[in-house]
Amino acid sequence: MRDLSILIIFLPLLSSLISGFIGKYMKNVLVHIVSVSLIAISTFLSIKIFYGFLFDNFDNLESTIYIWGNIGNLTLEIGLLIDKLTVLMMVVVTFVSLMVHIYTIGYMHEDDGYIRFFCYISFFTFAMLILVASNNFLQLFFGWEAVGLASYLLIGFWYKKESAIFASLKAFLVNRVGDLGFLIGIAAILFYFGTLNYIEVFDQVSGLVNDDFTIFIFSNLSISVITLICICLFIGAMGKSAQIPLHVWLPDSMEGPTPISALIHAATMVTAGIFMTTRMSFLFEYSEVALIFIIFTGSITCFLMGLLGIVQNDIKRIVAYSTLSQLGLMVTALGVSAYSVAIFHLMTHAFFKALLFLGAGSVIVAMHHEQNILNMGNIKKYMPVTYYTMFIGSLALIGFPGFSGFFSKDLIIEAVYHSHLFGAKFAYYFIFFSVFITAFYTFRLFFLVFHTNERMTEKIKLHLEESSSVIYIPLIFLAILSIFSGWFFIDDILVKDYFKDTIFVLKKHDVIFDLKKDFHGSHNMFLHGFFSMPCLMAYLGILFSWIFYCKKPEYSIYLKEKFNIIYYILINKYGFDILIQTIIVPAVLKIGLFFWNVFDKYIIDSFFVNGTAKIINWSAKRLRVLQTGYLYHYVFIMVTGILLLLFWLTFVLK
């Protein structure tokens, strides 16, 4: 298993290196054959190991591949931790990446950067695999930063497009804010635990908690070490998984090509924060303060970002805001210690979100890169495969009974309902009403794109047809998983306790226990789901969307004019971008200029750097007068020195 795991991780890197270094000497066809083949092998091996854990009772593997340094008692290593959480993430990452690689053949075939794109997405896959398979915090951080680098390169892939350059820089800088907190958390772990190995840290956590060690911030204000570490780590997750207020980069990431939008939103970058928090359940369980912070962050993000999806007209941005909302839902599940359910939703979400993005890309290609849904309509007549697959993805997203999103989303809502942590009831109502919002904006997109009157130009309509097979085949595979993945995995989550030895939950936080009591099989859950309150909210969302955009479109125009202040707030994204651009960025620049002028320019440069040179120069000018060149002067100095040494040895030491 160790060798197979190494192959899974490094085959995408090999694909990236081949595309990057020798791809320019190869034909495009050969490049994508090599890339797709290597990713396909990696996917097959991931499924093979996943099957072993599910049915053959494979044991967890913790192994050191290479030790690249020792500092005192600290070992710096490259290692593997292969357990049920790792292999599930490997399957999700490699499979979605494979679908994106295949899809890219059709979507990017006319692009001048075709080979470069394959290089980048293969590297992105490698970076995420390094992250999920790491057994220590240092390697986790390397994977964390590599994912950020890959996203920067891919969002800004069209580097001659000014908006793409700005979006990539924005993503990079916002994530640096989160990464600073993440790095402080890792530094605190090293300081207090003396190691960066996961298992060694987890073994010491209970001892540190029992010691009740606290850090005093002010005279009467203190914080436990575990809480400090957990909040710092979660700040890193807020950046990667785009939680308020570090969410602003994600909608702008739509400036990149559609295949990378699917990979970022479904299987790589944004899932890193969810995975990391789940992996660190051994830490987070001992800090209720951190869990409460996570509950509020996730539920607020889920609700507020869903509202923004209602006013968007760009097909990709609507799906992007749905990602923000769904990430908030997962984070809320993490906050109530339903880690396994959060990962379950991460898996199902990966399939239907990749489907929705790639389906949106199929529409964009057919519409000659038109992305405004107000300029579409009745596309189902021209693109039946895209229509039905997008319909499946939409039903999965809103949690319609029988689709994968239904099982995972319903479990999260129930888990939050059963939680006794402070803020859980607040979060429950937020995510409950988010179900209506999700259904509303999802079917707003669906109706305006595939139903209603045709609003495209005659020129576009003349050439409007279904995308090529290389584009719609990945849609079909993802649609199948968007239906059946929930049915397949829910018993393992609730009945067989799939994550038993991988995720740690204190008994007082164990909401999964309550879910098990209420679970009577997937078929009963499916039948009961049709009459559950969350599903009724979803039905209402679909109904209102149909009324406002199909039956009585004048209603939506009237409401927009009637509540123009609310519309203004939503279309300006609650003012986050304005706040950052007009207040935060100038303030940070002024602080930076102050420190540059005072500390860098005067203290470091003038005093330490140039000051040292001036002192040496001044000293040299005065000492060089002793260098007369006369031998008797040197003899006199030597004799004087010897006499002073004898005096010191005789009287001072005595």
PDB file of N, CA and C in Angstrom, residues 28 159 163 192 250 308 345 373 395 423 439 460 473 505 561 596 635:
ATOM      1  N   ASN A  28      -0.095  18.291 -29.287  1.00  0.00           N
ATOM      2  CA  ASN A  28      -1.119  18.459 -28.253  1.00  0.00           C
ATOM      3  C   ASN A  28      -1.819  17.152 -27.911  1.00  0.00           C
ATOM      4  N   TYR A 159      -3.082  35.509 -18.740  1.00  0.00           N
ATOM      5  CA  TYR A 159      -2.327  36.588 -18.092  1.00  0.00           C
ATOM      6  C   TYR A 159      -2.351  37.909 -18.874  1.00  0.00           C
ATOM      7  N   SER A 163      -8.476  41.572 -15.756  1.00  0.00           N
ATOM      8  CA  SER A 163      -9.327  41.098 -14.660  1.00  0.00           C
ATOM      9  C   SER A 163      -8.821  39.775 -14.095  1.00  0.00           C
ATOM     10  N   TYR A 192       4.825  24.153  21.848  1.00  0.00           N
ATOM     11  CA  TYR A 192       4.228  23.511  23.022  1.00  0.00           C
ATOM     12  C   TYR A 192       4.304  21.986  22.993  1.00  0.00           C
ATOM     13  N   LEU A 250     -12.930  34.109  -3.824  1.00  0.00           N
ATOM     14  CA  LEU A 250     -13.504  32.962  -4.531  1.00  0.00           C
ATOM     15  C   LEU A 250     -14.388  33.339  -5.723  1.00  0.00           C
ATOM     16  N   LEU A 308     -26.364  36.210  -1.967  1.00  0.00           N
ATOM     17  CA  LEU A 308     -25.672  36.869  -3.080  1.00  0.00           C
ATOM     18  C   LEU A 308     -25.881  36.131  -4.397  1.00  0.00           C
ATOM     19  N   HIS A 345     -20.482  15.292   2.995  1.00  0.00           N
ATOM     20  CA  HIS A 345     -21.006  16.350   2.118  1.00  0.00           C
ATOM     21  C   HIS A 345     -19.915  16.877   1.195  1.00  0.00           C
ATOM     22  N   ILE A 373     -26.787  34.882 -18.030  1.00  0.00           N
ATOM     23  CA  ILE A 373     -27.961  34.017 -18.182  1.00  0.00           C
ATOM     24  C   ILE A 373     -29.173  34.776 -18.719  1.00  0.00           C
ATOM     25  N   LEU A 395     -30.664  19.289  -8.801  1.00  0.00           N
ATOM     26  CA  LEU A 395     -31.438  18.567  -7.781  1.00  0.00           C
ATOM     27  C   LEU A 395     -30.539  18.079  -6.648  1.00  0.00           C
ATOM     28  N   GLY A 423     -24.794  28.549  20.221  1.00  0.00           N
ATOM     29  CA  GLY A 423     -24.855  29.029  18.842  1.00  0.00           C
ATOM     30  C   GLY A 423     -25.412  28.023  17.865  1.00  0.00           C
ATOM     31  N   ALA A 439     -32.281  26.542  -3.281  1.00  0.00           N
ATOM     32  CA  ALA A 439     -33.220  26.066  -4.305  1.00  0.00           C
ATOM     33  C   ALA A 439     -33.666  27.208  -5.215  1.00  0.00           C
ATOM     34  N   ILE A 460     -25.719  33.562 -32.679  1.00  0.00           N
ATOM     35  CA  ILE A 460     -25.391  32.489 -31.735  1.00  0.00           C
ATOM     36  C   ILE A 460     -26.351  31.320 -31.928  1.00  0.00           C
ATOM     37  N   ILE A 473     -19.149  13.671 -21.909  1.00  0.00           N
ATOM     38  CA  ILE A 473     -18.920  12.377 -21.239  1.00  0.00           C
ATOM     39  C   ILE A 473     -18.574  12.565 -19.754  1.00  0.00           C
ATOM     40  N   VAL A 505     -14.054  12.351  18.499  1.00  0.00           N
ATOM     41  CA  VAL A 505     -15.150  13.192  18.995  1.00  0.00           C
ATOM     42  C   VAL A 505     -15.380  12.875  20.470  1.00  0.00           C
ATOM     43  N   GLU A 561     -37.204  46.595  -7.994  1.00  0.00           N
ATOM     44  CA  GLU A 561     -37.413  48.047  -7.894  1.00  0.00           C
ATOM     45  C   GLU A 561     -37.938  48.445  -6.517  1.00  0.00           C
ATOM     46  N   TRP A 596       8.426  50.919   7.169  1.00  0.00           N
ATOM     47  CA  TRP A 596       9.554  50.989   6.238  1.00  0.00           C
ATOM     48  C   TRP A 596      10.400  52.230   6.526  1.00  0.00           C
ATOM     49  N   VAL A 635      57.385  45.777  18.777  1.00  0.00           N
ATOM     50  CA  VAL A 635      57.977  45.089  19.939  1.00  0.00           C
ATOM     51  C   VAL A 635      57.461  45.711  21.229  1.00  0.00           C
TER      52      VAL A 635
END
